[in-house]
Tab-separated table of C-alpha atoms and ligand atoms in Angstrom:
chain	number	residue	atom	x	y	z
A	146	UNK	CA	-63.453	-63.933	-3.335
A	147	UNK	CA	-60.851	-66.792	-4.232
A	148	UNK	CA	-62.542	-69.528	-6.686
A	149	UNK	CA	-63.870	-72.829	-4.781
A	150	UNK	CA	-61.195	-75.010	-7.092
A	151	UNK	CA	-58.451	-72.787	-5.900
A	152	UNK	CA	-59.551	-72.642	-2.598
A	153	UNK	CA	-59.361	-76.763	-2.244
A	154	UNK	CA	-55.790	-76.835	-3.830
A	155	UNK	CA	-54.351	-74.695	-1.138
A	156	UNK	CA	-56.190	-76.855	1.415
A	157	UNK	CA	-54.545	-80.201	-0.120
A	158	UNK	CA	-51.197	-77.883	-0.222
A	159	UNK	CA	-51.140	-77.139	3.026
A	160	UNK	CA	-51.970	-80.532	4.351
A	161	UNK	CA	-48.944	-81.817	2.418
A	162	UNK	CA	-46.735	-79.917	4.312
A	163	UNK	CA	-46.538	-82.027	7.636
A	164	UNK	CA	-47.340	-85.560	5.606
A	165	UNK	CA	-43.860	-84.866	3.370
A	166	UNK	CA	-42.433	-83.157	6.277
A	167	UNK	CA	-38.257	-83.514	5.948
A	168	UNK	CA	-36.509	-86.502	7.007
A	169	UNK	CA	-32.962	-85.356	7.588
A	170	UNK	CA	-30.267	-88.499	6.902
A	171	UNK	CA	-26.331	-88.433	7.629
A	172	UNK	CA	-25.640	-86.833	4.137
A	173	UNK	CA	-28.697	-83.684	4.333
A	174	UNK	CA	-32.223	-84.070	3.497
A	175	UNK	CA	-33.858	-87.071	2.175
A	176	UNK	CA	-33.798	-87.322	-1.712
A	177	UNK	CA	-37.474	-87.274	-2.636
A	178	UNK	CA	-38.640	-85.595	0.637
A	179	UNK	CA	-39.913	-82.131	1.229
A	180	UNK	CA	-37.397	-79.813	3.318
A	181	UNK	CA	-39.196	-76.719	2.959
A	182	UNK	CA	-40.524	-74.807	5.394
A	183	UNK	CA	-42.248	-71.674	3.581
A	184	UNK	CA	-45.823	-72.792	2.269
A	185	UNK	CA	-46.451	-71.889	-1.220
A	186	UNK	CA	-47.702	-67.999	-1.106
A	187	UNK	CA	-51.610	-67.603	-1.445
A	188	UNK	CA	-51.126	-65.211	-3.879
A	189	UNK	CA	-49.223	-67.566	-6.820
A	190	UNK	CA	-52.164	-70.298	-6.214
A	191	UNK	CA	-54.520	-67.213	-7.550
A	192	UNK	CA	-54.375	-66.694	-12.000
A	193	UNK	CA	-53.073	-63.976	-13.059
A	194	UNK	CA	-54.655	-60.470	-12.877
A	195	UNK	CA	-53.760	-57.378	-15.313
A	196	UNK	CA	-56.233	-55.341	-16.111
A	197	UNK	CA	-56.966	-53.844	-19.293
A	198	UNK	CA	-56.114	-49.650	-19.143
A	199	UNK	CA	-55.800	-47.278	-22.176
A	200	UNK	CA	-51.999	-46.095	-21.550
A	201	UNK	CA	-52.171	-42.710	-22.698
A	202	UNK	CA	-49.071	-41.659	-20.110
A	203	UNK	CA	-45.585	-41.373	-21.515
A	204	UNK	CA	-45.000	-44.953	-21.775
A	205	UNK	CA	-45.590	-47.783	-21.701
A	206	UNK	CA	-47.855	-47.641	-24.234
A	207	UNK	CA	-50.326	-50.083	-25.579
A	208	UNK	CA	-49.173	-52.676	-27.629
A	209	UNK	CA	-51.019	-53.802	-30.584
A	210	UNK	CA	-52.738	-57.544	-30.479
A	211	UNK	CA	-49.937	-58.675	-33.743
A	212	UNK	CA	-46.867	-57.513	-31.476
A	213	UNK	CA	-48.380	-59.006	-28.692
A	214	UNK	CA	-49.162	-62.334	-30.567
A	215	UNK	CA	-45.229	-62.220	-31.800
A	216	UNK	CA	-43.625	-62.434	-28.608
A	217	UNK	CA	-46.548	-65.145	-27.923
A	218	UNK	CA	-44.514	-67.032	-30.789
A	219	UNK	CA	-42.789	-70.193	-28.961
A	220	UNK	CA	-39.445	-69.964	-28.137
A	221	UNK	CA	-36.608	-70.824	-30.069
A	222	UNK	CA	-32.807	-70.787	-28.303
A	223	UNK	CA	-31.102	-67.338	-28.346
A	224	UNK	CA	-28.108	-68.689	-29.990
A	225	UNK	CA	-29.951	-70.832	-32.512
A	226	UNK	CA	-29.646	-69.460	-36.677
A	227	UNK	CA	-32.866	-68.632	-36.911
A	228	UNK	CA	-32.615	-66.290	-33.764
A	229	UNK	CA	-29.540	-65.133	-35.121
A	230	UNK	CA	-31.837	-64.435	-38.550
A	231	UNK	CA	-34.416	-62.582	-36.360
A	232	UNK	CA	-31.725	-60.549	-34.853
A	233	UNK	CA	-29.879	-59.489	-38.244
A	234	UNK	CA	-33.446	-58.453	-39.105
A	235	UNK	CA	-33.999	-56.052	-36.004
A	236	UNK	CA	-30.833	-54.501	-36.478
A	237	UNK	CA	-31.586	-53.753	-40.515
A	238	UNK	CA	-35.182	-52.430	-38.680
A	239	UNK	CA	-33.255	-50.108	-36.402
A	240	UNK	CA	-30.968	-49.137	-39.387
A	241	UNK	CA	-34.268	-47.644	-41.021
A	242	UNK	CA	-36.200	-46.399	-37.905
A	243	UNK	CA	-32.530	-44.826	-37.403
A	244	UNK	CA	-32.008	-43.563	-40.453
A	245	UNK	CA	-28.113	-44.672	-40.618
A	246	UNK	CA	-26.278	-47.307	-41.887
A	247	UNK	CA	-24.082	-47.756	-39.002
A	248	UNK	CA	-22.994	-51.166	-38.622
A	249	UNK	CA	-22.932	-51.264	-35.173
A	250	UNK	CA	-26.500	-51.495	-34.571
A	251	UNK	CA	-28.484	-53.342	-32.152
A	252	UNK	CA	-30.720	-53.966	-29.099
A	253	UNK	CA	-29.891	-54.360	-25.648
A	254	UNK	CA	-31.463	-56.236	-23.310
A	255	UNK	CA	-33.043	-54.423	-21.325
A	256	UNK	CA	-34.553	-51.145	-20.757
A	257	UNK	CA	-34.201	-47.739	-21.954
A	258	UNK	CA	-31.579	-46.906	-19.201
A	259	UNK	CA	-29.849	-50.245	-19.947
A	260	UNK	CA	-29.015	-48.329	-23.124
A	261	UNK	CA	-28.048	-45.111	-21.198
A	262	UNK	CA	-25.685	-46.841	-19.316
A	263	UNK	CA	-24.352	-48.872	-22.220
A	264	UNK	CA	-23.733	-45.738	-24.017
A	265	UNK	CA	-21.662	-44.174	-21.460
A	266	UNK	CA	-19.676	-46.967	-20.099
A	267	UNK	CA	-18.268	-47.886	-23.607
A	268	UNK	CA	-17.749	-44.407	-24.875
A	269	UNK	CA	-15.973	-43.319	-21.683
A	270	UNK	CA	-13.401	-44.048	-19.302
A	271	UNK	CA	-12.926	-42.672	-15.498
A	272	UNK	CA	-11.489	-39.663	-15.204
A	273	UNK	CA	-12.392	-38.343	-19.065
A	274	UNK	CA	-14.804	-35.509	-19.019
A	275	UNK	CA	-18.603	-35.804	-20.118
A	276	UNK	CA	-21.279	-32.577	-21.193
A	277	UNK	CA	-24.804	-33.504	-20.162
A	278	UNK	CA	-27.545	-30.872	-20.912
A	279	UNK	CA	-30.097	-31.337	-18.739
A	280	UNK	CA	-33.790	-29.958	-19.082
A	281	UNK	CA	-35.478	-32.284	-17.804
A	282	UNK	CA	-35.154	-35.769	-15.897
A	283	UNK	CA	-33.319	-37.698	-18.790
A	284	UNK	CA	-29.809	-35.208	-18.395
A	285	UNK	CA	-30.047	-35.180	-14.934
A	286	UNK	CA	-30.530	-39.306	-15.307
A	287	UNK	CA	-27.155	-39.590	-17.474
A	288	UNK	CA	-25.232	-37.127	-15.291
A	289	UNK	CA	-25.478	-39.686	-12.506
A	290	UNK	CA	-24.372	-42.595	-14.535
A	291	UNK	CA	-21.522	-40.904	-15.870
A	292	UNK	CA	-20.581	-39.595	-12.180
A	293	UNK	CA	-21.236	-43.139	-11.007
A	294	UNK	CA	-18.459	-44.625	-13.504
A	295	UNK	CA	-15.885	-41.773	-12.323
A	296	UNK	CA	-16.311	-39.386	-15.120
A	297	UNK	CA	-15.723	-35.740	-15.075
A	298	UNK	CA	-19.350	-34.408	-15.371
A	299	UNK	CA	-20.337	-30.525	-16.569
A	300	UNK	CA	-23.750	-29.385	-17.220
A	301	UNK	CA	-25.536	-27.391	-18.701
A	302	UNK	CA	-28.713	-26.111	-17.047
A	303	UNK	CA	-32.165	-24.688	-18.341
A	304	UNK	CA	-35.349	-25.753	-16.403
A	305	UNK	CA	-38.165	-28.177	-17.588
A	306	UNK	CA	-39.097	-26.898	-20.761
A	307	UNK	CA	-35.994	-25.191	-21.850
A	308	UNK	CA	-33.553	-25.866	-24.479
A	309	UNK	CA	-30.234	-24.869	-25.956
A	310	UNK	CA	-28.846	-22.734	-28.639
A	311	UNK	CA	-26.079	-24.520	-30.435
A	312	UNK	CA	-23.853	-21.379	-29.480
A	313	UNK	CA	-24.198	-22.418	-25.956
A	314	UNK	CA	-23.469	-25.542	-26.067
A	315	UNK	CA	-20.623	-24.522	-28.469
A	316	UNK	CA	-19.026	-22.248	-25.239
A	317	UNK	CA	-19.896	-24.909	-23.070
A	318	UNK	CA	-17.776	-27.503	-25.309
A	319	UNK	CA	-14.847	-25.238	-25.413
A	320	UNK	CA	-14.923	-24.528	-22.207
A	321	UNK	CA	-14.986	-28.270	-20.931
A	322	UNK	CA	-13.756	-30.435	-23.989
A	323	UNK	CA	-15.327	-33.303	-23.156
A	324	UNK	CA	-15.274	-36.886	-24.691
A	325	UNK	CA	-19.281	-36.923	-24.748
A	326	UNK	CA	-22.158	-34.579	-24.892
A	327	UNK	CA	-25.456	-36.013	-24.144
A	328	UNK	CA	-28.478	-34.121	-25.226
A	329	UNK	CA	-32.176	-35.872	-25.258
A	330	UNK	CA	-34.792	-35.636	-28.119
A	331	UNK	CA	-37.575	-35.719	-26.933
A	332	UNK	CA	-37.640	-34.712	-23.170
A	333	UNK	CA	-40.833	-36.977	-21.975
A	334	UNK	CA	-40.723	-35.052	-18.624
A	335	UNK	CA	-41.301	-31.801	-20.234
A	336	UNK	CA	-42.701	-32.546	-23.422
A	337	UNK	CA	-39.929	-30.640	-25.453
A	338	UNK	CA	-38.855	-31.973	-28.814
A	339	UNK	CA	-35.011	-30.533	-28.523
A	340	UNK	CA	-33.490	-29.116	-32.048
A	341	UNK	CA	-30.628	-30.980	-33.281
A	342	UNK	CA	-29.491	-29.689	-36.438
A	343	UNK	CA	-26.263	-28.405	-36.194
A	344	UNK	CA	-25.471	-30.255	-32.731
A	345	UNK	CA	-23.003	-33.133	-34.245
A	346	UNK	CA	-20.977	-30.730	-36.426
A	347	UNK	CA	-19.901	-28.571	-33.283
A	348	UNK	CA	-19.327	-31.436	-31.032
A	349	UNK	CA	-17.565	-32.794	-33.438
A	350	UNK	CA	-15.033	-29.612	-34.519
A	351	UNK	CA	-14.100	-30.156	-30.617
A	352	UNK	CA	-13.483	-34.066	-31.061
A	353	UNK	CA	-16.440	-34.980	-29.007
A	354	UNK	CA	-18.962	-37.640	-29.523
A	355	UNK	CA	-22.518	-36.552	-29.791
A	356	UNK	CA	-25.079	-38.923	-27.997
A	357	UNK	CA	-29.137	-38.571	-27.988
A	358	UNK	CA	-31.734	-40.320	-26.422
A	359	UNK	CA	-34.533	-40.487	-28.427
A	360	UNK	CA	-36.601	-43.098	-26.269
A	361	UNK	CA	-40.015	-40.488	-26.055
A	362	UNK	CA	-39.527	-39.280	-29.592
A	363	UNK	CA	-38.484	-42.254	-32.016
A	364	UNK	CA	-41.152	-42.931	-35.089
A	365	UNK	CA	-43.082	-39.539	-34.050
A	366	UNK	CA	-40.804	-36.528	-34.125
A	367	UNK	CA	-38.369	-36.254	-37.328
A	368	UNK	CA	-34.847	-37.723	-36.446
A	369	UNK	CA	-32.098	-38.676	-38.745
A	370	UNK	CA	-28.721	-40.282	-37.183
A	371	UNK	CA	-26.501	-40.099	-39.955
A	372	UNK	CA	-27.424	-36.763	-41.577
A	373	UNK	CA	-27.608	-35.276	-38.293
A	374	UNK	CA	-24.125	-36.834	-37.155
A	375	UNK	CA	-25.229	-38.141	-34.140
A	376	UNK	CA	-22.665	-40.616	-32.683
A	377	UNK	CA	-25.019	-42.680	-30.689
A	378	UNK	CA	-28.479	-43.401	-30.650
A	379	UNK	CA	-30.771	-44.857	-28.287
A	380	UNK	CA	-34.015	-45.843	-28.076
A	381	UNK	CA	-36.775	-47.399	-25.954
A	382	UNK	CA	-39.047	-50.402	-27.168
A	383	UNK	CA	-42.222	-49.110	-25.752
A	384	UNK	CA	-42.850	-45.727	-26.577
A	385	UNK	CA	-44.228	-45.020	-29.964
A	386	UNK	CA	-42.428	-48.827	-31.486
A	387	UNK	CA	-45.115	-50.217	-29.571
A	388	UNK	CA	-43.443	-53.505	-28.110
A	389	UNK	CA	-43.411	-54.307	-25.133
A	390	UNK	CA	-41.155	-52.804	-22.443
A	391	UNK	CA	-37.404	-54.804	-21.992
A	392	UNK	CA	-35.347	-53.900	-25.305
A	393	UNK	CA	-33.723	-50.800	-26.423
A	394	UNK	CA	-32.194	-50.275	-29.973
A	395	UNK	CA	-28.545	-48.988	-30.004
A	396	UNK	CA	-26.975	-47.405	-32.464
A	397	UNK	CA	-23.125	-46.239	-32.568
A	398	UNK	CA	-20.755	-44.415	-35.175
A	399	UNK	CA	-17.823	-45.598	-36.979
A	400	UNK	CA	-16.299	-42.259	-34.578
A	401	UNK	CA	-18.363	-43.739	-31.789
A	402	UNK	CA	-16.607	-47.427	-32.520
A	403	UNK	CA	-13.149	-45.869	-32.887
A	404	UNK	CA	-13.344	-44.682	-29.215
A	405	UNK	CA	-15.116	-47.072	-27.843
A	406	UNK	CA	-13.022	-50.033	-29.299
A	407	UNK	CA	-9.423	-48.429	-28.298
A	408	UNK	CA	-9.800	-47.909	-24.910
A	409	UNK	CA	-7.173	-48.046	-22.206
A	410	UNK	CA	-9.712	-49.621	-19.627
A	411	UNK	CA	-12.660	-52.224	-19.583
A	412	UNK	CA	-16.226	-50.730	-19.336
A	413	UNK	CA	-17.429	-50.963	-15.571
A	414	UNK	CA	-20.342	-53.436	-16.814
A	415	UNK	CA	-19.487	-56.926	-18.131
A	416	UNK	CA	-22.877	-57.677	-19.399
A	417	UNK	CA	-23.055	-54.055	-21.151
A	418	UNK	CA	-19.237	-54.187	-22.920
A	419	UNK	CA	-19.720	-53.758	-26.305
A	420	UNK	CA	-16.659	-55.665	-26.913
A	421	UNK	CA	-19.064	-58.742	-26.254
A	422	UNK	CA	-22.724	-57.240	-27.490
A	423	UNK	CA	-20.911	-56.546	-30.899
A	424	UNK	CA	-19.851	-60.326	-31.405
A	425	UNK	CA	-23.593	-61.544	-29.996
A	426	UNK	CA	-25.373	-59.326	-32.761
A	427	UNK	CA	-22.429	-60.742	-35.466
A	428	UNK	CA	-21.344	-56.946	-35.925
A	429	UNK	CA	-17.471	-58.035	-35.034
A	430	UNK	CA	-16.497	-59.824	-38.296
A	431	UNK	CA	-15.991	-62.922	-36.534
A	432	UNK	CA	-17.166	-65.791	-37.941
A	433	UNK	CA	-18.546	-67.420	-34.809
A	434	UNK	CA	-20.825	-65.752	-31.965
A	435	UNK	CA	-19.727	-66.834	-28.511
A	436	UNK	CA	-22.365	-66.970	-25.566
A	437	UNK	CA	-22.351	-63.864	-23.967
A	438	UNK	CA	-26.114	-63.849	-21.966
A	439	UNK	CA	-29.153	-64.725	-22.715
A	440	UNK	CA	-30.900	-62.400	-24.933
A	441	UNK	CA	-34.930	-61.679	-24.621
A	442	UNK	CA	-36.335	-63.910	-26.953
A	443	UNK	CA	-39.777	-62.994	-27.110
A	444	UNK	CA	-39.039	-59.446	-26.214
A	445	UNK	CA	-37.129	-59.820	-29.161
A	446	UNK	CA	-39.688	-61.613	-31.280
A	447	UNK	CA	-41.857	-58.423	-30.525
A	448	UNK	CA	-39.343	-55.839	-31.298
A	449	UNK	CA	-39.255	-57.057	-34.764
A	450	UNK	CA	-42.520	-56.847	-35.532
A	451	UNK	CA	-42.728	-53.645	-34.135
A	452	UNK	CA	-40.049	-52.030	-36.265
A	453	UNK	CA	-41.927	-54.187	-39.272
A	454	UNK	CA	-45.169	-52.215	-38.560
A	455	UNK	CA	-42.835	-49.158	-38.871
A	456	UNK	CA	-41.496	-49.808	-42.074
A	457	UNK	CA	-44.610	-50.957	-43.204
A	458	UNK	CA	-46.161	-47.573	-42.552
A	459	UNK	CA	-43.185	-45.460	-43.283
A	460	UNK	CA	-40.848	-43.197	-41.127
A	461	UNK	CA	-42.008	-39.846	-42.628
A	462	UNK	CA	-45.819	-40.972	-42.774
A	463	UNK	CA	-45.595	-42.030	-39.054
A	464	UNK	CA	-43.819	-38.407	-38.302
A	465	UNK	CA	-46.849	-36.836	-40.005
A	466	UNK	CA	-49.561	-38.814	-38.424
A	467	UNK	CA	-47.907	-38.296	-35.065
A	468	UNK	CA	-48.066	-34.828	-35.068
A	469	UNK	CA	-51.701	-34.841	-36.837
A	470	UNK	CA	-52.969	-36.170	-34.302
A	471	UNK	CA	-51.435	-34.217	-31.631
A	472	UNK	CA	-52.115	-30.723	-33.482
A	473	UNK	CA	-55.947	-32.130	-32.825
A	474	UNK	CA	-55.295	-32.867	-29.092
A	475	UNK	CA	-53.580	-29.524	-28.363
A	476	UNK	CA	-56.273	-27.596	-30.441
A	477	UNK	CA	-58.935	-29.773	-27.772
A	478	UNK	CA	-57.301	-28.940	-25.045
A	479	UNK	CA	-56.953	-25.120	-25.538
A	480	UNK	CA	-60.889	-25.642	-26.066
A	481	UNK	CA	-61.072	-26.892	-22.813
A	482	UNK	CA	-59.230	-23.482	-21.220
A	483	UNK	CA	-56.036	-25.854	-20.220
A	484	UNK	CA	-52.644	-24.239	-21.154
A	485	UNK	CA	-49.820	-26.308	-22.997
A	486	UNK	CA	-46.631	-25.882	-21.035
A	487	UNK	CA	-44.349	-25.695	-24.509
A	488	UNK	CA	-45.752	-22.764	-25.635
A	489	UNK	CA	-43.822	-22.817	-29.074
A	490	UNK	CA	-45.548	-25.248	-31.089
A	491	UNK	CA	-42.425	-26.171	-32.984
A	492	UNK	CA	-40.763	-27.716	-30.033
A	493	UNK	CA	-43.512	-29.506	-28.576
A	494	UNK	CA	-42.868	-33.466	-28.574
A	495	UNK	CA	-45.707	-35.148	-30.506
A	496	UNK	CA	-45.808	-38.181	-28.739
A	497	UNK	CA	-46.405	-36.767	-25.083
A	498	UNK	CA	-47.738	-33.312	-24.570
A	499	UNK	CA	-47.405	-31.670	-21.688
A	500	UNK	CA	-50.108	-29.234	-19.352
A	501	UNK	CA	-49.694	-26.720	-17.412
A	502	UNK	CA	-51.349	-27.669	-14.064
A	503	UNK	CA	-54.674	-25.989	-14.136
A	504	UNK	CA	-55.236	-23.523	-11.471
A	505	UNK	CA	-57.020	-24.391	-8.427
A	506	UNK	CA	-56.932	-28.156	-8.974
A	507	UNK	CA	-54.927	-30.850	-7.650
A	508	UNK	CA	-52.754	-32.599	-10.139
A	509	UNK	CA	-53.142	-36.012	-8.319
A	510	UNK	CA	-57.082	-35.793	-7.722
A	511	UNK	CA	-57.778	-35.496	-11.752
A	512	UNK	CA	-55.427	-38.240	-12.503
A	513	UNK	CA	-56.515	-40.630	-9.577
A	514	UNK	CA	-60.378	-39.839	-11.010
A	515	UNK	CA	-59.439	-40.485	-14.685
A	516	UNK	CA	-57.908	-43.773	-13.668
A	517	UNK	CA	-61.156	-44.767	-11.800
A	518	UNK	CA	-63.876	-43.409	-14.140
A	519	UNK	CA	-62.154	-43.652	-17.679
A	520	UNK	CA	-59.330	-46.603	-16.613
A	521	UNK	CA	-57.480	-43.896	-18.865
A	522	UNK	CA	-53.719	-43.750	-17.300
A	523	UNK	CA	-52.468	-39.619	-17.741
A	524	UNK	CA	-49.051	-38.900	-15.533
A	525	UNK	CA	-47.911	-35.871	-13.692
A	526	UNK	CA	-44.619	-34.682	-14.385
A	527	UNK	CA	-41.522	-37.040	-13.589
A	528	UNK	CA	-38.285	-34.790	-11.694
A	529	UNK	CA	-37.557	-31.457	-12.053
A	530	UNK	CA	-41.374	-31.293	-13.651
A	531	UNK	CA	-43.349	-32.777	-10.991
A	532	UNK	CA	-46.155	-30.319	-10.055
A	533	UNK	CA	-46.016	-28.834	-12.996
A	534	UNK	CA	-47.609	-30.484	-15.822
A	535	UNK	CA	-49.902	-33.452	-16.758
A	536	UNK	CA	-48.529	-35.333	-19.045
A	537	UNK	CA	-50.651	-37.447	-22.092
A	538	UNK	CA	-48.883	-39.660	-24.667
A	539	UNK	CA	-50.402	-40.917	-27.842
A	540	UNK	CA	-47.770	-42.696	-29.517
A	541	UNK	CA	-47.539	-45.502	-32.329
A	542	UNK	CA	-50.800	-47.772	-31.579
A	543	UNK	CA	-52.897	-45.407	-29.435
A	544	UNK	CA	-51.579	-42.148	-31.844
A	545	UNK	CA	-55.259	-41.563	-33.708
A	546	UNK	CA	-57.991	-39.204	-33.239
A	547	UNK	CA	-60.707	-41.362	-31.248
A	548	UNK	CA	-58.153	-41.886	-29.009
A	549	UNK	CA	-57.207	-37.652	-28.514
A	550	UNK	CA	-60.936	-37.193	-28.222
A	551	UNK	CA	-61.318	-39.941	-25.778
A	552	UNK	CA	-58.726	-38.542	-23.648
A	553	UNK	CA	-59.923	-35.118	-23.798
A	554	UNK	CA	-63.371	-36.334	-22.601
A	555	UNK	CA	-61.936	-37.819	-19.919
A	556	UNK	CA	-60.126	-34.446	-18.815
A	557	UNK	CA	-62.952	-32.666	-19.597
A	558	UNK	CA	-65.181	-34.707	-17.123
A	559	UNK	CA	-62.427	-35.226	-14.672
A	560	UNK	CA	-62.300	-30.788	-14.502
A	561	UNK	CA	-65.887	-30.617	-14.131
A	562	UNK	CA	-66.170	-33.512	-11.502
A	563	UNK	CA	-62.931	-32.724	-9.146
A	564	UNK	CA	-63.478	-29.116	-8.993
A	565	UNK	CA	-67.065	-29.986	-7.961
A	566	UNK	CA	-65.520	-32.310	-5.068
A	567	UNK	CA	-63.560	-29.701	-3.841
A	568	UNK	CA	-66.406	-26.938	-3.347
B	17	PMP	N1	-35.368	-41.456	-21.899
B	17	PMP	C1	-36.585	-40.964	-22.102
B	17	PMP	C2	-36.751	-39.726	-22.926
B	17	PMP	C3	-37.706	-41.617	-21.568
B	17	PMP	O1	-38.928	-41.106	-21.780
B	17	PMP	C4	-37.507	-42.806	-20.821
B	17	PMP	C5	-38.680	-43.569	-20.241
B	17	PMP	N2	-39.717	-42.840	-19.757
B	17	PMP	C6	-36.207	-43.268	-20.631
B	17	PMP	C7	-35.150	-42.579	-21.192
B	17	PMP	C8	-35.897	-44.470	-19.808
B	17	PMP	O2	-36.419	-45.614	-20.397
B	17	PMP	P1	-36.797	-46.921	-19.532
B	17	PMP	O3	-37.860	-46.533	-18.584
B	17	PMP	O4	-37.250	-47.862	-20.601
B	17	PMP	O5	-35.559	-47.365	-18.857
C-alpha cells in the first residue's frame, strides 16, 4: 500500500498538469510554463526500497557500514587537490594490494569489464594477435573484446574447471606469437584459483605481455604482480575489497607502458585511452592534469577505504583468513554429502567455492528457497558452468565462520525442504 502523504502529492501532481498546461508563443514554449506531457512516474513519488540480503554469491558482496559511510562523505570536485590527494592514495593502496611498484597504477571508472576492455584496447592494435585461455566465462568474455577491436584471437580451451600447464601455453605461444595472453586468477564461474608461477617468464621469452584478471581472487588467494611478472593487472572493487560495485584498480608494466604508449593507432575507446587516464591519475609527469571525465567520487571515496581496511589487516593475513574460513565451509559441506566441483584443494578459489549440482535436485528451486527463507543470495554457475555448480562467495566482509555456518544451514535446510517439495 502507497503511504497517505504520498498518495496526496501525486493527487496535487497530477492536478497541476492541466492548470500549468503549455502556452506555446511565436519563439516555443512559454518561459515559466509547463510543456510536458509525461506525468511524473508513480514509482519515483514512492522512497526508495533495497532490501537488506546477506550476498554470499560471487559478488557483489556486502560492504561494511565504514566503506559505506565513506562514499556517504560529501562530495568534493573530481579535479579539486584534495581529490587528486585521495586518488594518489588509492593508487599507493593498489600498489600494495598489487604487490608492485608499477607506476602506472590506477582505477577506472567503472566496472570490472571497464578494466577488461581498457586492458586490451591500449595493449593492442587491430590486426595484432591476442592468446586468451579460456576455462571459464572470464576468457571467453576477453576473447570477444579483443575480436570486437579487430584483433587476431587464438584460444586455448579446457572446460569449467580446467587449467593449464605452462608447457601448453608455452606451444600455444609459439605457435601463435601473440602481443597478449590473457589468463584469469581466480575463475568465479568455476571456482578455480589458476597457477601462475612461471606464466610471465614464458610469455615473456616470446615478447608477449602477460595480463590477469584477478577481480574474484584479489585480497583472498596469494597474488604478486611484480614477482610474478605479470604485465597487467586488474581488479574489481566489490569482490573481496568490499566497496561498492563501479571502480576497478589497474595496474600496467613498464613492458606493458612501452607498448601501450608507442602505438601506431589510437585505442578504439576515447574515455578508456590510457594516453588520457595516465595524465588524470598524475602518472604522465606532467605537471598539470587536464579534464578528461568525471571520475566516481564517492565510488572513489569508498575504494580507499577499502584498500585502507586491507592494509590495515595485511595482504598475507587476509590470504590466510580467506582460505581459513573456506577450508571450514568445504569441510561443512562434504558433511552435508554435497561434492566440491574443484576436486584438488590447491586450486580451489577461496573466495567463491563452487558445488557440484546435487543429484536429483533442481539448481534453481534451492536457490529461489534460500533467497525466500534465509534472504541468503547463492548463484548457479555463470556460462560455460551453468547447470553445473552452485556457487557461494565469502569474501573480505562476509569471509568469517558465522557466516560459512550460516550459509551451510541454509543449504542444509534448503536440501531437506526442496527435495521434500518434489516427492
Ligand atoms: N572477472 C571475474 C573473475 C569476475 O568474477 C567478474 C565479475 N563477476 C568480472 C571479471 C567482471 O566484473 P564486473 O561485473 O565488475 O564488470
Amino acid at each position: 500500500m502507497m503511504p497517505r502523504s504520498v498518495l496526496s502529492r501525486c493527487a496535487r501532481l497530477t492536478q497541476q498538469v492541466p492548470l500549468e498546461s503549455a502556452r506555446s508563443t511565436k519563439h516555443g514554449v512559454h518561459r515559466g510554463m509547463s510543456s510536458v506531457t509525461i506525468p511524473p512516474p508513480a514509482c519515483m513519488l514512492r522512497p526508495l526500497e533495497a532490501p537488506f540480503r546477506y550476498l554470499f554469491g560471487p559478488g557483489p558482496s556486502n560492504v561494511p557500514p565504514r566503506v559505506l559511510a565513506a562514499g556517504g562523505r560529501p562530495i568534493i570536485g573530481h579535479m579539486h587537490s584534495e581529490m587528486f590527494g585521495i586518488m594518489n592514495d588509492i593508487k599507493k593502496g593498489i600498489q600494495y594490494a598489487f604487490q608492485t611498484s608499477n607506476n602506472m597504477t590506477l582505477a577506472m571508472s567503472g566496472s570490472g569489464h571497464t578494466a577488461m576492455e581498457c586492458a586490451v584496447f591500449n595493449i593492442v592494435e587491430p590486426g595484432e594477435s591476442v592468446l586468451v585461455a579460456i576455462n571459464g566465462i572470464w576468457g571467453e568474455r576477453v576473447a570477444e573484446i579483443a575480436e570486437r577491436m579487430g584483433a587476431k584471437v587464438h584460444t586455448l580451451v579446457k572446460a569449467p574447471g580446467g587449467h593449464f600447464t605452462n608447457a601448453e601455453i608455452e606451444q600455444a605461444l609459439a605457435k601463435h606469437k601473440p602481443v597478449l595472453f590473457f589468463l584469469t586468477h581466480g575463475e568465479s564461474s568455476s571456482g578455480l584459483v589458476h597457477p601462475v608461477d612461471g606464466v610471465g617468464d614464458i610469455c615473456h621469452k616470446y615478447n608477449c605481455l602477460l595480463l590477469v584478471d584477478s577481480v574474484a581472487s584479489l585480497g583472498a588467494a596469494p597474488l604478486l604482480m611484480d614477482q610474478q611478472n605479470i604485465d597487467i593487472l586488474y581488479t574489481g572493487s566489490q569482490k573481496a575489497l568490499n566497496a561498492p560495485p563501479g571502480t576497478a584498480p589497474i595496474s600496467f608494466s613498464e613492458r606493458a607502458c612501452h607498448k601501450m604508449f608507442n602505438r601506431k593507432t589510437k585505442p578504439v575507446s576515447y574515455l578508456l585511452d590510457m594516453t588520457h587516464l595516465s595524465n588524470y591519475w598524475g602518472n604522465d609527469g606532467k605537471p598539470q592534469r587536464i579534464y578528461h571525465h568525471t571520475g566516481p567520487v564517492s565510488g572513489f571515496f569508498a575504494l580507499r577505504e577499502s584498500l585502507a581496511i586491507l592494509a590495515e589487516t595485511g595482504l598475507e593475513n587476509s590470504w590466510k583468513h580467506h582460505t581459513e574460513v573456506a577450508e571450514y565451509l568445504w569441510k561443512g559441506l562434504e558433511d552435508l554429502g554435497l561434492k566440491l566441483f574443484i576436486k584438488d584443494k590447491d586450486l580451489r578459489l577461496p573466495s567463491v567455492t563452487t558445488i557440484a549440482i546435487p543429484e536429483g535436485y533442481n539448481w534453481k528451486e534451492l536457490l529461489a528457497y534460500i533467497m525466500k527463507h534465509h534472504q541468503i543470495e547463492f548463484t548457479g554457475g555463470l556460462g560455460p558452468s551453468v547447470g553445473m555448480v552452485l556457487r557461494i562467495g565469502l569474501m573480505g566482509y562476509n569471509c568469517n565462520k558465522a557466516n560459512a555456518a550460516m550459509a551451510l544451514a541454509a543449504l542444509e535446510d534448503a536440501l531437506k525442504q526442496c527435495r521434500k517439495s518434489k516427492a
